[in-house]
XYZ file of C-alpha atoms in Angstrom:
675
model
C -8.846 -60.871 23.188
C -6.901 -59.131 25.966
C -5.086 -56.992 23.378
C -8.413 -55.934 21.819
C -9.755 -54.948 25.259
C -6.598 -52.929 25.892
C -7.041 -51.079 22.608
C -10.706 -50.413 23.420
C -9.812 -48.883 26.801
C -6.907 -47.013 25.318
C -8.980 -45.234 22.681
C -12.168 -44.790 24.746
C -12.431 -41.064 25.510
C -15.794 -41.114 27.301
C -13.973 -41.531 30.643
C -11.889 -38.942 32.488
C -8.769 -41.035 31.993
C -9.406 -41.239 28.263
C -10.014 -37.523 28.045
C -6.868 -36.738 30.000
C -4.944 -38.996 27.646
C -6.535 -37.220 24.701
C -5.708 -33.839 26.216
C -2.087 -34.751 26.877
C -1.690 -36.203 23.410
C -3.369 -33.220 21.802
C -1.195 -30.825 23.818
C 1.923 -32.696 22.769
C 0.859 -32.701 19.123
C -0.030 -29.020 19.361
C 3.380 -28.267 20.831
C 5.029 -30.251 18.059
C 2.936 -28.478 15.443
C 3.806 -25.109 16.987
C 7.529 -25.883 16.987
C 7.400 -27.217 13.429
C 5.305 -24.231 12.361
C 7.815 -21.816 13.813
C 10.612 -23.777 12.168
C 8.716 -23.601 8.875
C 8.198 -19.840 9.152
C 11.787 -19.136 10.174
C 13.037 -21.537 7.517
C 10.908 -19.879 4.830
C 12.346 -16.481 5.749
C 15.905 -17.795 5.673
C 15.337 -19.660 2.402
C 13.772 -16.594 0.824
C 16.580 -14.298 1.985
C 19.222 -16.743 0.746
C 17.582 -17.188 -2.640
C 17.002 -13.441 -2.954
C 20.681 -12.773 -2.303
C 21.640 -15.354 -4.912
C 19.209 -13.928 -7.479
C 20.402 -10.389 -6.772
C 24.010 -11.424 -7.310
C 23.227 -13.332 -10.507
C 21.060 -10.515 -11.909
C 23.742 -7.895 -11.248
C 26.433 -10.145 -12.727
C 24.399 -10.842 -15.868
C 23.477 -7.179 -16.296
C 27.122 -6.139 -15.983
C 28.211 -8.774 -18.477
C 25.583 -7.817 -21.075
C 26.393 -4.136 -20.488
C 30.059 -4.865 -21.261
C 29.027 -6.760 -24.402
C 26.900 -3.829 -25.616
C 29.551 -1.216 -24.809
C 32.219 -3.326 -26.547
C 30.058 -3.410 -29.683
C 29.442 0.329 -29.476
C 33.204 0.918 -29.277
C 33.917 -1.432 -32.193
C 31.381 0.356 -34.405
C 32.718 3.783 -33.387
C 36.281 2.714 -34.343
C 34.948 1.456 -37.675
C 33.159 4.782 -38.211
C 36.436 6.652 -37.620
C 38.218 4.429 -40.166
C 35.539 5.012 -42.806
C 35.479 8.746 -42.181
C 32.963 11.027 -43.909
C 33.247 9.543 -47.406
C 30.095 8.495 -49.303
C 32.024 6.210 -51.679
C 30.209 2.871 -51.423
C 33.169 0.934 -52.875
C 35.568 2.386 -50.326
C 33.163 1.699 -47.497
C 32.610 -1.906 -48.668
C 36.387 -2.344 -48.852
C 36.765 -1.151 -45.257
C 34.001 -3.472 -44.109
C 35.783 -6.424 -45.698
C 39.046 -5.373 -44.079
C 37.306 -5.431 -40.670
C 35.889 -8.890 -41.203
C 36.766 -9.703 -37.578
C 33.725 -7.682 -36.485
C 31.547 -10.555 -37.668
C 32.562 -12.279 -34.443
C 30.472 -9.622 -32.706
C 27.685 -9.148 -35.278
C 25.783 -11.240 -37.806
C 26.156 -8.392 -40.270
C 27.173 -4.744 -40.650
C 25.384 -2.046 -42.656
C 26.231 1.582 -43.439
C 23.516 4.120 -44.298
C 23.755 7.728 -45.455
C 21.996 10.746 -43.983
C 18.821 9.921 -45.941
C 18.611 6.481 -44.384
C 19.598 4.601 -47.571
C 21.879 1.588 -47.035
C 24.990 2.222 -49.163
C 27.135 -0.752 -48.048
C 26.838 -4.013 -46.087
C 28.944 -6.979 -45.063
C 28.531 -9.811 -45.668
C 26.800 -8.719 -48.831
C 23.135 -9.740 -49.054
C 21.224 -9.204 -52.255
C 18.670 -6.420 -51.839
C 20.065 -4.936 -48.646
C 22.118 -2.192 -50.357
C 19.708 0.538 -51.373
C 17.229 -0.373 -48.633
C 15.458 2.719 -47.238
C 15.581 2.871 -43.428
C 14.443 6.473 -43.047
C 11.043 5.394 -41.734
C 12.388 2.844 -39.297
C 12.470 3.395 -35.567
C 16.221 3.088 -35.060
C 17.017 5.619 -37.843
C 14.804 8.241 -36.172
C 16.376 7.548 -32.779
C 19.980 7.710 -34.079
C 19.281 10.918 -35.938
C 17.444 12.391 -32.949
C 19.650 11.453 -29.989
C 22.944 11.366 -32.045
C 24.586 8.765 -29.833
C 24.855 4.968 -29.873
C 21.504 3.207 -29.739
C 20.121 -0.346 -29.645
C 16.942 -0.775 -31.669
C 13.692 -2.494 -30.775
C 13.677 -6.181 -31.824
C 12.625 -7.054 -35.375
C 12.521 -10.192 -37.563
C 15.315 -10.519 -40.131
C 14.073 -10.712 -43.712
C 16.593 -13.315 -44.825
C 17.043 -15.425 -41.673
C 13.539 -15.061 -40.219
C 15.197 -14.811 -36.802
C 14.467 -12.064 -34.230
C 17.239 -9.470 -34.236
C 18.242 -6.042 -32.946
C 20.452 -3.426 -34.566
C 23.316 -1.866 -32.590
C 23.945 1.487 -34.253
C 26.258 4.473 -33.926
C 25.674 7.757 -35.789
C 28.068 9.145 -38.414
C 28.820 12.852 -38.585
C 30.189 15.251 -41.205
C 33.186 17.466 -40.542
C 30.734 20.190 -39.553
C 29.167 17.850 -36.975
C 25.970 17.240 -38.938
C 24.260 13.825 -38.937
C 25.594 11.823 -41.875
C 23.919 8.429 -41.425
C 24.827 5.487 -39.260
C 26.814 2.270 -38.991
C 24.836 -0.613 -37.573
C 25.631 -4.111 -36.456
C 22.919 -6.764 -36.528
C 22.624 -9.071 -33.484
C 20.620 -12.292 -33.445
C 18.506 -12.924 -30.352
C 19.175 -16.673 -30.225
C 20.825 -18.466 -27.328
C 24.298 -17.764 -28.687
C 26.158 -14.527 -29.042
C 25.347 -11.783 -26.599
C 22.962 -13.956 -24.604
C 25.181 -17.051 -24.415
C 25.799 -16.452 -20.713
C 22.029 -16.320 -20.022
C 21.516 -19.717 -21.640
C 23.962 -21.234 -19.136
C 22.252 -19.841 -16.022
C 20.832 -22.662 -13.857
C 18.138 -21.748 -11.326
C 16.743 -25.144 -10.514
C 14.122 -27.091 -12.435
C 11.684 -24.215 -13.021
C 13.841 -21.103 -12.491
C 14.892 -19.058 -15.512
C 16.357 -15.736 -16.687
C 14.877 -13.296 -19.186
C 15.710 -10.028 -20.936
C 13.220 -7.433 -22.171
C 13.336 -3.928 -23.581
C 12.062 -0.958 -21.628
C 9.161 -0.792 -24.096
C 8.040 -4.287 -23.052
C 9.420 -6.537 -25.845
C 10.968 -9.896 -24.887
C 14.574 -10.281 -26.118
C 15.491 -13.527 -24.389
C 13.374 -16.212 -22.710
C 13.711 -20.004 -22.361
C 10.445 -20.300 -24.315
C 11.448 -19.212 -27.828
C 7.806 -18.458 -28.709
C 7.904 -15.436 -26.388
C 10.932 -13.803 -28.059
C 10.036 -10.562 -29.868
C 6.557 -10.693 -28.266
C 5.154 -8.303 -25.682
C 5.953 -9.038 -22.063
C 3.153 -11.338 -20.774
C 1.289 -10.839 -17.515
C 2.627 -7.298 -17.045
C -0.623 -6.082 -15.508
C -0.582 -8.873 -12.866
C 3.081 -8.323 -11.948
C 3.584 -4.751 -10.681
C 7.277 -5.409 -10.012
C 7.897 -6.145 -13.684
C 6.016 -2.975 -14.563
C 8.280 -1.007 -12.201
C 11.384 -2.631 -13.685
C 10.286 -1.547 -17.179
C 10.188 2.001 -15.777
C 13.793 1.751 -14.545
C 13.485 0.157 -11.088
C 16.107 -2.337 -9.852
C 15.572 -4.668 -6.918
C 14.076 -7.879 -5.550
C 10.472 -8.812 -4.820
C 7.923 -11.615 -4.582
C 5.301 -11.606 -7.333
C 3.296 -13.656 -9.805
C 5.224 -15.364 -12.616
C 4.135 -16.032 -16.198
C 2.888 -19.471 -15.129
C 0.566 -17.848 -12.584
C 2.334 -19.121 -9.455
C 4.146 -16.904 -6.965
C 7.898 -16.620 -7.300
C 11.042 -14.769 -6.279
C 12.121 -12.067 -8.735
C 15.233 -9.941 -9.170
C 15.688 -7.175 -11.746
C 18.763 -5.286 -12.978
C 19.021 -2.610 -15.686
C 21.259 -2.712 -18.797
C 21.369 1.043 -19.204
C 23.346 1.407 -22.494
C 20.795 -0.736 -24.343
C 17.643 0.185 -22.386
C 17.131 -3.478 -21.420
C 16.098 -5.220 -18.225
C 17.469 -8.544 -16.940
C 15.069 -10.540 -14.776
C 15.717 -13.746 -12.807
C 12.755 -15.838 -11.600
C 12.466 -18.799 -9.214
C 9.050 -20.255 -8.130
C 8.555 -20.137 -4.374
C 7.476 -23.781 -4.394
C 10.843 -24.740 -5.874
C 12.783 -22.558 -3.426
C 10.961 -24.066 -0.434
C 11.006 -27.691 -1.607
C 14.050 -28.827 0.457
C 12.655 -27.129 3.564
C 9.229 -28.758 3.066
C 10.790 -32.235 2.797
C 12.765 -31.653 5.980
C 9.707 -30.447 7.950
C 7.664 -33.435 6.712
C 10.283 -35.891 7.956
C 10.355 -34.218 11.371
C 6.541 -34.302 11.576
C 6.237 -38.035 10.957
C 9.044 -38.722 13.414
C 7.175 -36.909 16.185
C 3.831 -38.521 15.306
C 5.308 -41.998 15.614
C 6.884 -41.029 18.929
C 3.550 -39.817 20.338
C 1.755 -43.010 19.288
C 4.388 -45.112 21.029
C 3.879 -43.102 24.248
C 0.094 -43.809 24.413
C 0.237 -47.072 26.494
C 2.664 -45.537 28.999
C 0.482 -42.468 29.491
C -2.613 -44.690 29.927
C -1.003 -46.703 32.727
C 0.268 -43.601 34.548
C -3.142 -41.912 34.423
C -4.839 -45.051 35.809
C -2.561 -44.986 38.854
C -3.152 -41.275 39.447
C -6.972 -41.506 39.241
C -7.487 -44.440 41.675
C -8.665 -42.150 44.571
C -11.259 -40.645 42.247
C -12.960 -44.030 41.869
C -13.129 -44.320 45.675
C -14.780 -40.877 45.851
C -17.356 -41.933 43.266
C -18.299 -44.992 45.303
C -18.743 -43.061 48.573
C -20.894 -40.340 46.927
C -23.208 -43.066 45.672
C -23.509 -44.426 49.209
C -24.401 -40.948 50.534
C -27.140 -40.679 47.932
C -28.586 -44.035 49.048
C -28.456 -42.971 52.695
C -25.806 -45.526 53.669
C -23.354 -42.782 54.623
C -23.706 -39.233 55.970
C -20.459 -37.935 54.454
C -17.484 -38.977 52.342
C -13.950 -39.616 53.596
C -10.897 -40.256 51.386
C -7.540 -41.727 52.380
C -5.474 -39.698 49.898
C -2.987 -36.835 50.075
C -4.233 -35.223 46.863
C -5.384 -31.753 47.944
C -7.782 -31.382 45.036
C -9.730 -34.548 45.904
C -9.754 -33.640 49.608
C -11.245 -30.252 48.676
C -13.881 -31.958 46.528
C -14.840 -34.264 49.416
C -14.983 -31.364 51.886
C -17.086 -29.278 49.504
C -19.471 -32.171 48.901
C -19.983 -32.688 52.636
C -20.678 -28.947 53.154
C -23.122 -28.804 50.244
C -24.970 -31.863 51.528
C -25.421 -30.226 54.949
C -26.698 -27.013 53.327
C -29.055 -28.974 51.097
C -30.679 -30.665 54.039
C -31.117 -27.288 55.750
C -32.622 -25.663 52.658
C -35.071 -28.487 52.136
C -36.366 -27.885 55.636
C -36.975 -24.155 55.006
C -38.321 -24.365 51.477
C -41.896 -25.362 52.309
C -42.182 -22.675 54.996
C -41.058 -19.917 52.596
C -43.395 -21.135 49.867
C -46.421 -21.055 52.181
C -45.503 -17.555 53.397
C -45.187 -16.216 49.836
C -48.580 -17.618 48.831
C -50.201 -15.824 51.767
C -48.583 -12.486 50.887
C -49.661 -12.617 47.243
C -53.232 -13.607 48.045
C -53.626 -10.837 50.629
C -52.081 -8.033 48.517
C -54.666 -5.412 47.355
C -52.520 -4.621 44.299
C -52.867 -6.711 41.132
C -49.840 -9.028 40.822
C -48.793 -11.918 38.597
C -45.943 -14.416 38.123
C -44.602 -15.690 34.762
C -41.995 -18.258 33.813
C -39.114 -17.647 31.385
C -41.168 -19.075 28.515
C -43.505 -16.100 28.884
C -46.462 -18.056 30.297
C -48.290 -16.402 33.220
C -48.477 -19.114 35.879
C -50.161 -17.162 38.710
C -52.472 -14.144 39.160
C -53.551 -12.997 42.621
C -57.239 -12.435 43.448
C -56.895 -8.627 43.168
C -55.741 -8.911 39.545
C -58.419 -11.460 38.658
C -61.080 -9.145 40.052
C -59.614 -6.112 38.232
C -59.660 -7.862 34.842
C -62.931 -9.733 35.395
C -61.261 -13.101 34.799
C -62.294 -16.345 36.441
C -59.566 -18.382 38.193
C -58.176 -21.081 35.910
C -59.092 -19.272 32.681
C -56.650 -20.213 29.894
C -54.114 -17.518 29.077
C -54.923 -17.600 25.336
C -58.537 -16.571 25.948
C -58.029 -13.407 28.025
C -54.968 -12.253 26.029
C -57.387 -11.613 23.153
C -59.093 -8.999 25.360
C -56.025 -6.729 25.067
C -56.844 -3.901 22.669
C -55.833 -4.814 19.107
C -53.762 -1.628 18.674
C -51.720 -2.443 21.801
C -51.438 -6.223 21.386
C -48.488 -6.489 18.958
C -46.415 -3.822 20.706
C -46.965 -5.420 24.104
C -46.044 -8.842 22.716
C -42.790 -7.543 21.203
C -41.838 -5.784 24.452
C -42.679 -8.933 26.468
C -40.468 -11.122 24.268
C -37.675 -8.529 24.438
C -37.781 -8.581 28.240
C -37.608 -12.388 28.245
C -34.568 -12.367 25.927
C -32.598 -9.560 27.570
C -33.752 -9.728 31.188
C -34.819 -6.058 31.122
C -37.917 -4.734 32.905
C -41.281 -4.873 31.145
C -42.944 -1.461 31.454
C -46.042 -0.857 29.367
C -49.376 0.929 29.371
C -52.149 -0.747 27.393
C -55.909 -1.009 27.030
C -57.852 -4.072 28.210
C -61.494 -4.826 27.363
C -63.262 -6.599 30.213
C -65.918 -9.205 29.576
C -68.567 -6.591 30.511
C -67.182 -4.322 27.687
C -65.615 -1.848 30.122
C -62.344 -0.509 28.658
C -59.497 -0.268 31.183
C -56.156 1.483 30.925
C -53.548 -0.682 32.692
C -50.030 0.232 33.834
C -47.919 -2.966 33.925
C -44.442 -3.214 35.422
C -42.720 -6.628 35.514
C -39.191 -7.424 36.624
C -37.025 -10.508 36.138
C -36.369 -12.540 39.297
C -32.744 -13.693 39.484
C -30.982 -15.758 42.117
C -28.349 -13.595 43.793
C -25.882 -16.459 44.151
C -25.460 -17.741 40.602
C -27.500 -15.298 38.530
C -29.978 -17.982 37.451
C -33.247 -16.487 36.177
C -36.440 -17.921 37.658
C -39.115 -15.877 35.885
C -40.907 -12.537 36.124
C -42.988 -10.881 38.839
C -45.301 -8.053 37.786
C -47.571 -5.395 39.259
C -50.701 -4.128 37.452
C -52.381 -0.771 38.201
C -55.742 0.487 36.910
C -54.997 3.984 35.497
C -58.222 4.398 33.510
C -59.413 7.479 35.422
C -55.997 9.135 35.229
C -55.727 8.575 31.473
C -59.182 10.040 30.868
C -58.300 13.118 32.920
C -55.005 13.542 31.040
C -56.795 13.303 27.677
C -59.251 16.031 28.729
C -56.413 18.254 29.921
C -54.446 17.767 26.693
C -57.500 18.668 24.604
C -58.263 21.763 26.666
C -54.620 22.903 26.490
C -54.650 23.037 22.680
C -58.269 23.949 21.793
C -60.399 27.056 21.942
C -63.348 26.455 24.314
C -65.685 28.746 22.336
C -65.285 27.288 18.825
C -63.717 23.905 19.480
C -60.931 24.832 17.040
C -57.229 24.679 17.817
C -55.897 27.533 19.908
C -52.609 29.333 19.240
C -50.515 26.726 21.128
C -52.044 23.743 19.331
C -51.844 25.487 15.975
C -48.162 26.436 16.387
C -47.255 22.867 17.417
C -48.808 21.445 14.242
C -47.169 24.199 12.216
C -43.761 23.231 13.657
C -44.381 19.553 12.789
C -45.365 20.396 9.204
C -42.319 22.655 8.815
C -40.042 19.858 10.085
C -41.534 17.467 7.482
C -40.942 20.106 4.802
C -37.268 20.422 5.769
C -36.805 16.627 5.713
C -38.869 15.552 2.700
C -39.761 18.866 0.943
C -43.478 18.110 1.471
C -45.307 21.297 0.386
C -47.679 22.927 2.876
C -49.644 26.176 2.743
C -50.688 28.627 5.469
C -53.770 30.906 5.514
C -54.053 33.712 8.074
C -57.079 36.016 8.237
C -59.152 38.099 10.568
C -62.758 39.255 10.259
C -63.613 42.532 8.525
C -66.477 44.522 10.137
C -66.555 42.311 13.248
C -66.233 45.139 15.791
C -69.791 46.516 15.206
C -71.224 43.081 16.043
C -69.591 43.125 19.474
C -70.297 46.808 20.089
C -73.957 46.818 19.031
C -75.055 43.232 19.646
C -72.873 42.404 22.612
C -70.335 39.676 23.194
C -72.960 36.940 23.028
C -73.780 37.903 19.434
C -70.066 38.092 18.598
C -69.479 34.658 20.092
C -72.328 33.250 18.015
C -70.800 34.727 14.837
C -67.403 33.218 15.747
C -68.967 29.774 16.290
C -70.757 29.900 12.916
C -67.600 30.996 11.117
C -65.644 28.193 12.795
C -68.204 25.627 11.623
C -68.132 26.915 8.025
C -64.320 27.079 7.844
C -63.972 23.578 9.293
C -66.531 22.325 6.760
C -64.794 23.929 3.746
C -61.265 22.583 4.355
C -60.026 18.999 4.120
C -60.025 16.497 6.987
C -56.225 16.604 7.080
C -56.125 20.410 7.450
C -55.818 22.223 10.786
C -58.071 25.202 11.614
C -57.328 27.459 14.588
C -58.735 30.496 16.325
C -55.601 32.257 17.506
C -57.430 34.874 19.562
C -60.188 37.426 19.097
C -61.245 37.401 15.456
C -57.899 36.022 14.167
C -57.962 32.631 12.448
C -55.386 30.400 10.784
C -55.564 27.373 8.490
C -52.639 24.971 7.904
C -52.941 22.977 4.680
C -50.429 20.052 4.751
C -49.363 18.574 1.391
C -50.968 21.480 -0.445
C -49.610 23.470 -3.395
C -49.924 27.219 -3.780
C -52.602 26.885 -6.468
C -54.718 24.613 -4.247
C -54.281 26.979 -1.305
C -55.460 29.912 -3.422
C -58.628 28.042 -4.419
C -59.361 27.038 -0.819
C -58.845 30.638 0.343
C -61.313 31.924 -2.267
C -63.817 29.271 -1.192
C -63.479 30.344 2.454
C -63.872 34.012 1.547
C -67.069 33.358 -0.378
C -68.559 30.967 2.217
C -67.864 33.206 5.220
C -69.236 36.201 3.310
C -72.634 34.491 3.262
C -72.819 34.066 7.072
C -74.939 36.532 9.012
C -76.393 37.113 12.489
C -79.404 39.283 13.375
C -79.946 41.561 16.376
C -83.002 43.775 16.885
C -83.949 43.442 13.244
C -80.459 44.341 11.949
C -78.407 41.812 9.981
C -74.661 41.707 10.485
C -72.156 40.135 8.048
C -68.367 39.935 7.880
C -65.742 39.444 5.180
C -62.260 37.925 5.217
C -58.892 39.491 4.365
C -56.772 36.372 3.764
C -52.999 36.155 3.461
C -51.748 33.024 1.658
C -48.214 31.637 1.603
C -46.365 28.325 1.463
C -43.224 26.943 3.069
C -40.073 28.034 1.240
C -36.493 26.742 1.279
C -35.307 30.181 2.451
C -37.470 30.006 5.603
C -35.352 29.426 8.696
C -38.304 28.823 11.033
C -42.085 29.034 11.208
C -41.895 32.679 12.266
C -40.856 33.549 8.709
C -43.933 31.767 7.324
C -46.294 33.372 9.858
C -44.889 36.831 9.199
C -45.321 36.390 5.437
C -48.936 35.197 5.725
C -49.739 37.969 8.227
C -48.272 40.557 5.847
C -50.487 39.176 3.077
C -53.569 39.568 5.301
C -52.711 43.196 6.077
C -52.119 43.852 2.401
C -55.577 42.451 1.623
C -57.081 44.876 4.168
C -55.172 47.741 2.595
C -56.534 46.810 -0.836
C -60.135 47.259 0.300
C -60.689 44.123 2.405
C -62.651 41.017 1.382
C -59.738 39.675 -0.650
C -56.997 37.067 -0.957
C -53.314 38.046 -1.248
C -50.580 35.523 -2.038
C -47.317 36.532 -0.390
C -44.160 34.570 -1.315
C -40.447 35.352 -0.679
C -39.938 36.231 -4.380
C -43.415 37.666 -4.905
C -44.002 39.600 -8.129
C -46.695 40.063 -10.724
C -45.874 36.710 -12.312
C -46.930 34.883 -9.125
C -50.463 36.203 -9.392
C -50.489 35.402 -13.086
C -50.285 31.723 -12.142
C -53.847 31.931 -10.794
C -55.363 33.982 -13.624
C -57.787 31.991 -15.739
C -57.586 32.478 -19.501
C -60.331 34.805 -20.747
């Protein structure tokens, strides 16, 4: 029972002592893991370097040995070629082959072919080999082309069914012309030239291999791969480099798919590559076993240290239990302060800090009610609308000035009067309010509010987050609300007057140019077509001269009404000054603009005013153009439309002229109706 209680206390980490024990144990285990990890990393590097050095040495040694074997066979065949000479006598050549029967220790067979590629002699004699045509075979073309010793690509022997290569040297006439070749056949089994490779031991999974530069396997522990294409070449870039002539060491993916150490060396006389391969898992196996043993040794040691650490921590933390007891007594009012009989500076500082905080708390409690009463008086007496909100976004207080401004009764639920915010402003204000709550930024917004008596107010609201200066804790928001309805109405009137003609109610030059700039910007961004009409009034001067300015103003007002009626709601009509007018047609093609211009010309031509029994009428000379990709600014468009208007006047007035950057007769033909 006592042992079970000990275990329960030992592994209970809800207490400070348990957590300290956990922290010490975790720190020790972390230190052990760090040391073992560093040992593992350093060990891996050393193991890899050692194995790489061994593979490099073995690969170079094997490549040198195979190179010597190939060169020895080249030399033996060249000596045989010198003994045979340039004769074409098959009997003599067969006799010489038999006399050099010792060459069969180096080759499985020897053949001699003439300049046409026909085999004229072989040893040992195999039925059907003499007379065989090799002129179309790869090694015959290479020997005839390069005219030096050559090792063929692997092939399967017809008689033996075994993969083989042919080691050949060219024969020459006395004039130095190609006269055939002498070739020795080598079997690609584990004996012969590759006998040394079969004896290489690279652990349980390590192996050596030989391949041609063209990617054919000559030797591999798996016989099924011999004479096949090199597998996994695309996934092993180092093997691909070795096939191109590179020598060196690297880490890459093996045929089995796992990562391994690789070393490559070139057999230059034969155009072969020797490769040695060892899986990384095999190379690191001894190191992994060693690290595992060290790990379990340290784990057992840490577990054995648990009871000792538990006892030591209990002794160290005894003064902390005394501090806990005295703090409880202060809370119950049995003590005014805490006092510890310990030399631990940390606990003495905790006790001193607690006593100071308790004194400050008592002082703050005494001042809190006074400050709260003072704040309530200030808010209630303020003539400015003010409110207080918590960090959830709920408005918890509104002063009388704000309640009177909004026409809200005290105690009205927040959900009811929030619906009185104008629908167009409600979502934007809500998003800004939530953003201020999340980020602590100021809430600054102007919105419309509909009072219960249907009076629409424009409100300017500015709320700021209240944060304690000591710890940065956020208490809520305090806001100020101003009624700016009169100011907004005055600003709207001023904006309208700044951009409109007081006589006709149309846009003036400033308002028209601003909308023209906006349409031109849309055209540059999205290629939205827009058209521009500019015109002035023909025969308008007599109206002013004979009927006076009042009659002229009346004519201008009537024309403005007709033009505004004829165009679309989305179009912009302007009186730019005097009798000059402009019409901007957004999202309008040239053909549509032409039709609208003709409609305006006809409609305005029907307007008249009468003075002293005389009727006055005017006509329009309209210039039409559209935005073009070559336009750099709106001045180009205005100049083009203005030029079209002047051209219409020059053509007799009362007309429409389309003026484009590439204007020609074909442009006007677009508007001609078939007759």
